Short mmCIF file of C-alpha atoms in Angstrom, two decimals:
data_model
loop_
_atom_site.label_atom_id
_atom_site.label_comp_id
_atom_site.label_asym_id
_atom_site.label_seq_id
_atom_site.Cartn_x
_atom_site.Cartn_y
_atom_site.Cartn_z
CA ASP N 177 19.60 -1.46 22.35
CA ALA N 178 21.63 -0.11 19.49
CA GLY N 179 20.11 -0.61 16.09
CA VAL N 180 21.88 -1.46 12.86
CA ILE N 181 24.82 0.89 12.44
CA GLN N 182 26.10 1.90 9.03
CA SER N 183 29.06 4.01 8.02
CA PRO N 184 29.72 6.30 6.37
CA ARG N 185 26.36 8.08 6.20
CA HIS N 186 27.50 10.00 3.15
CA GLU N 187 30.25 9.28 0.68
CA VAL N 188 31.24 11.37 -2.31
CA THR N 189 33.93 9.93 -4.52
CA GLU N 190 35.22 10.10 -8.03
CA MET N 191 34.68 7.49 -10.70
CA GLY N 192 37.25 4.74 -10.50
CA GLN N 193 37.82 4.99 -6.77
CA GLU N 194 37.22 2.16 -4.34
CA VAL N 195 34.29 2.52 -1.97
CA THR N 196 33.79 0.52 1.21
CA LEU N 197 30.54 0.63 3.13
CA ARG N 198 30.32 -0.85 6.60
CA CYS N 199 27.58 -2.36 8.70
CA LYS N 200 27.22 -3.55 12.26
CA PRO N 201 24.06 -5.63 12.70
CA ILE N 202 22.00 -5.94 15.84
CA SER N 203 23.64 -8.27 18.30
CA GLY N 204 22.09 -11.73 18.19
CA HIS N 205 20.62 -11.37 14.73
CA ASN N 206 21.72 -14.21 12.50
CA SER N 207 21.05 -12.77 9.06
CA LEU N 208 22.33 -9.65 7.34
CA PHE N 209 21.08 -8.09 4.12
CA TRP N 210 22.47 -5.40 1.82
CA TYR N 211 19.87 -3.43 -0.16
CA ARG N 212 20.28 -0.61 -2.64
CA GLN N 213 17.69 2.07 -3.22
CA THR N 214 17.52 4.02 -6.46
CA MET N 215 14.80 5.99 -8.16
CA MET N 216 14.75 3.62 -11.10
CA ARG N 217 14.83 0.26 -9.32
CA GLY N 218 13.42 0.95 -5.87
CA LEU N 219 14.74 -1.19 -3.02
CA GLU N 220 16.65 -4.13 -4.45
CA LEU N 221 18.37 -6.91 -2.55
CA LEU N 222 22.04 -7.20 -3.38
CA ILE N 223 23.21 -10.01 -1.11
CA TYR N 224 22.40 -11.65 2.17
CA PHE N 225 24.28 -13.66 4.76
CA ASN N 226 23.06 -16.23 7.23
CA ASN N 227 25.37 -17.00 10.15
CA ASN N 228 28.11 -15.05 8.34
CA VAL N 229 27.85 -17.21 5.21
CA PRO N 230 26.75 -15.63 1.91
CA ILE N 231 23.52 -17.34 0.89
CA ASP N 232 22.31 -15.44 -2.14
CA ASP N 233 24.36 -12.90 -4.09
CA SER N 234 22.25 -13.00 -7.23
CA GLY N 235 21.38 -9.34 -6.80
CA MET N 236 24.96 -8.13 -6.91
CA PRO N 237 25.06 -6.13 -10.14
CA GLU N 238 28.50 -7.12 -11.35
CA ASP N 239 31.96 -8.20 -10.35
CA ARG N 240 32.83 -4.69 -9.22
CA PHE N 241 30.69 -5.37 -6.17
CA SER N 242 31.79 -7.64 -3.35
CA ALA N 243 30.59 -8.21 0.19
CA LYS N 244 32.08 -9.92 3.20
CA MET N 245 30.98 -10.81 6.68
CA PRO N 246 34.09 -11.87 8.61
CA ASN N 247 32.19 -12.19 11.89
CA ALA N 248 28.70 -11.86 13.35
CA SER N 249 29.12 -8.18 14.15
CA PHE N 250 30.55 -6.72 10.97
CA SER N 251 29.98 -6.67 7.23
CA THR N 252 31.37 -4.68 4.33
CA LEU N 253 30.15 -3.91 0.86
CA LYS N 254 32.90 -2.89 -1.51
CA ILE N 255 32.67 -1.34 -4.95
CA GLN N 256 35.85 -1.28 -7.01
CA PRO N 257 36.09 0.60 -9.28
CA SER N 258 33.09 2.79 -8.64
CA GLU N 259 31.01 4.29 -11.45
CA PRO N 260 28.45 7.15 -11.50
CA ARG N 261 25.60 4.65 -11.95
CA ASP N 262 26.46 3.19 -8.54
CA SER N 263 25.17 6.37 -6.94
CA ALA N 264 22.38 5.29 -4.59
CA VAL N 265 21.49 4.80 -0.95
CA TYR N 266 22.79 1.50 0.36
CA PHE N 267 20.97 -0.04 3.30
CA CYS N 268 22.08 -2.77 5.59
CA ALA N 269 19.44 -4.74 7.48
CA SER N 270 19.59 -7.48 10.04
CA TRP N 271 17.07 -10.15 10.88
CA THR N 272 16.40 -12.82 13.41
CA ASP N 273 14.07 -15.75 13.12
CA ARG N 274 13.15 -15.50 16.77
CA PHE N 275 10.45 -12.90 16.32
CA THR N 276 7.90 -11.88 13.76
CA GLY N 277 10.31 -11.70 10.89
CA GLU N 278 10.72 -8.05 10.10
CA LEU N 279 13.97 -6.58 8.91
CA PHE N 280 15.74 -3.96 10.98
CA PHE N 281 17.35 -1.39 8.73
CA GLY N 282 20.24 0.95 9.31
CA GLU N 283 19.98 4.59 8.33
CA GLY N 284 21.71 3.98 5.04
CA SER N 285 24.87 5.15 3.30
CA ARG N 286 24.28 7.68 0.56
CA LEU N 287 26.89 7.19 -2.15
CA THR N 288 27.58 9.75 -4.86
CA VAL N 289 30.07 8.86 -7.56
CA LEU N 290 31.13 11.83 -9.67
CA ASP I 243 9.80 -9.18 -13.64
CA GLN I 244 8.62 -7.16 -10.67
CA GLN I 245 7.06 -9.56 -8.19
CA VAL I 246 5.72 -6.91 -5.82
CA LYS I 247 4.05 -3.85 -7.28
CA GLN I 248 2.80 -0.67 -5.76
CA ASN I 249 1.07 1.01 -8.66
CA SER I 250 0.49 4.36 -7.01
CA PRO I 251 3.72 6.32 -6.60
CA SER I 252 1.97 8.91 -4.46
CA LEU I 253 -1.17 9.52 -2.44
CA SER I 254 -2.44 12.68 -0.81
CA VAL I 255 -5.17 12.71 1.85
CA GLN I 256 -6.62 15.15 4.32
CA GLU I 257 -5.86 14.81 8.01
CA GLY I 258 -8.47 12.69 9.74
CA ARG I 259 -9.50 10.83 6.60
CA ILE I 260 -8.61 7.28 5.63
CA SER I 261 -5.45 6.48 3.68
CA ILE I 262 -5.49 3.31 1.59
CA LEU I 263 -2.25 2.05 0.10
CA ASN I 264 -2.33 -0.87 -2.28
CA CYS I 265 0.08 -3.62 -3.23
CA ASP I 266 -0.08 -6.50 -5.71
CA TYR I 267 2.14 -9.53 -5.93
CA THR I 268 2.63 -12.23 -8.51
CA ASN I 269 4.61 -14.98 -6.76
CA SER I 270 2.32 -17.64 -5.27
CA MET I 271 5.14 -18.73 -2.96
CA PHE I 272 4.85 -15.54 -0.95
CA ASP I 273 3.03 -16.21 2.28
CA TYR I 274 4.20 -13.43 4.59
CA PHE I 275 3.66 -9.76 3.89
CA LEU I 276 4.96 -6.66 5.59
CA TRP I 277 4.60 -2.91 5.39
CA TYR I 278 7.48 -0.59 6.15
CA LYS I 279 7.47 3.16 6.62
CA LYS I 280 10.36 5.36 5.60
CA TYR I 281 11.08 8.96 6.50
CA PRO I 282 13.67 10.98 4.53
CA ALA I 283 17.28 10.26 5.47
CA GLU I 284 16.24 7.28 7.58
CA GLY I 285 16.04 3.57 6.96
CA PRO I 286 12.70 1.81 6.53
CA THR I 287 11.04 0.75 9.77
CA PHE I 288 8.60 -2.08 10.22
CA LEU I 289 4.97 -1.11 10.53
CA ILE I 290 2.71 -4.15 10.35
CA SER I 291 2.65 -7.63 8.86
CA ILE I 292 0.25 -10.40 7.93
CA SER I 293 0.66 -14.07 7.17
CA SER I 294 -1.30 -15.84 4.48
CA ILE I 295 -3.41 -17.73 7.00
CA LYS I 296 -5.13 -14.47 7.90
CA ASP I 297 -7.02 -11.93 5.86
CA LYS I 298 -6.78 -9.04 8.28
CA ASN I 299 -4.39 -7.75 10.90
CA GLU I 300 -4.97 -4.64 12.94
CA ASP I 301 -2.62 -2.55 15.06
CA GLY I 302 -4.05 0.68 16.34
CA ARG I 303 -4.73 3.00 13.43
CA PHE I 304 -3.16 0.58 10.96
CA THR I 305 -4.93 -2.38 9.36
CA VAL I 306 -3.59 -4.63 6.64
CA PHE I 307 -5.98 -6.65 4.48
CA LEU I 308 -4.91 -9.63 2.39
CA ASN I 309 -6.86 -11.04 -0.56
CA LYS I 310 -4.96 -14.17 -1.55
CA SER I 311 -7.12 -15.05 -4.52
CA ALA I 312 -6.46 -11.62 -6.01
CA LYS I 313 -2.84 -11.55 -4.80
CA HIS I 314 -3.54 -8.15 -3.36
CA LEU I 315 -2.99 -6.47 -0.04
CA SER I 316 -3.80 -3.05 1.26
CA LEU I 317 -2.84 -0.89 4.21
CA HIS I 318 -5.50 1.28 5.79
CA ILE I 319 -4.59 4.16 8.06
CA VAL I 320 -7.48 5.62 10.03
CA PRO I 321 -7.48 8.42 10.94
CA SER I 322 -4.54 9.75 8.96
CA GLN I 323 -2.22 12.19 10.70
CA PRO I 324 0.39 14.59 9.28
CA GLY I 325 3.09 12.51 10.98
CA ASP I 326 2.08 9.60 8.78
CA SER I 327 3.53 11.42 5.77
CA ALA I 328 6.29 9.10 4.57
CA VAL I 329 7.12 6.52 1.92
CA TYR I 330 5.39 3.20 2.50
CA PHE I 331 6.92 0.01 1.17
CA CYS I 332 5.10 -3.25 0.73
CA ALA I 333 7.27 -6.36 1.08
CA ALA I 334 6.67 -10.06 0.60
CA SER I 335 8.52 -13.20 1.55
CA ALA I 336 8.10 -16.92 1.91
CA ILE I 337 7.82 -18.24 5.46
CA SER I 338 10.49 -20.78 4.57
CA ASN I 339 12.85 -17.88 3.90
CA ALA I 340 11.19 -15.15 5.89
CA GLY I 341 14.15 -12.83 6.06
CA LYS I 342 14.49 -12.50 2.31
CA SER I 343 11.89 -9.92 1.37
CA THR I 344 11.02 -8.57 -2.04
CA PHE I 345 10.00 -4.92 -1.91
CA GLY I 346 7.67 -2.80 -3.98
CA ASP I 347 8.80 0.60 -5.23
CA GLY I 348 6.98 2.45 -2.48
CA THR I 349 4.11 4.91 -2.24
CA THR I 350 4.69 8.42 -0.95
CA LEU I 351 1.85 9.39 1.37
CA THR I 352 1.22 13.04 2.13
CA VAL I 353 -1.30 13.87 4.85
CA LYS I 354 -2.38 17.48 4.68
CA PRO I 355 -3.35 19.31 7.88
#
């Protein structure tokens, strides 16, 4: 089975540009999570969806960040405009309540904003 | 307010010895705990978990211990192998919202041959 698929794996952009990160969760999983990993703040939850509906976006740092999940197989995290402090690794994870409850992470998207 | 803390950023052990990674939590609502392992340039992968009704869970070389009164859990790896060198994250959640996990900052384990 394919795992969680994220794209792009690496993104280098200039300050002020729009960045879109994409995620395809594992088929059949009903929840999707976006995490950000930085040296200063570790792994922090940005937002999560349950059955395509945003449940908790309290971790989204500011209005420049937005996330959507138009269907069960696709989600995007958008940053507009991007800033150097947004540089981090962004992970998408999916989850199902049918098993023991662990998250399945993608390989991450490393974002560098110059 | 960091609800899950891993106070040791790094740990170095000799191959064949025991590795003990520690984690503390503050939120009494947490009742499900997980450990994840992360290699460079990869996403975290699930390693082992424990619910609050248990105080120990074992899977091969990996054992997780939970001390609810102290709000402390630990991961024991015996014997440690060089391939165990990775970042280990402790995570906690409430069974009522099991998918939403709060992570610690991670501990980098280095196992020397």
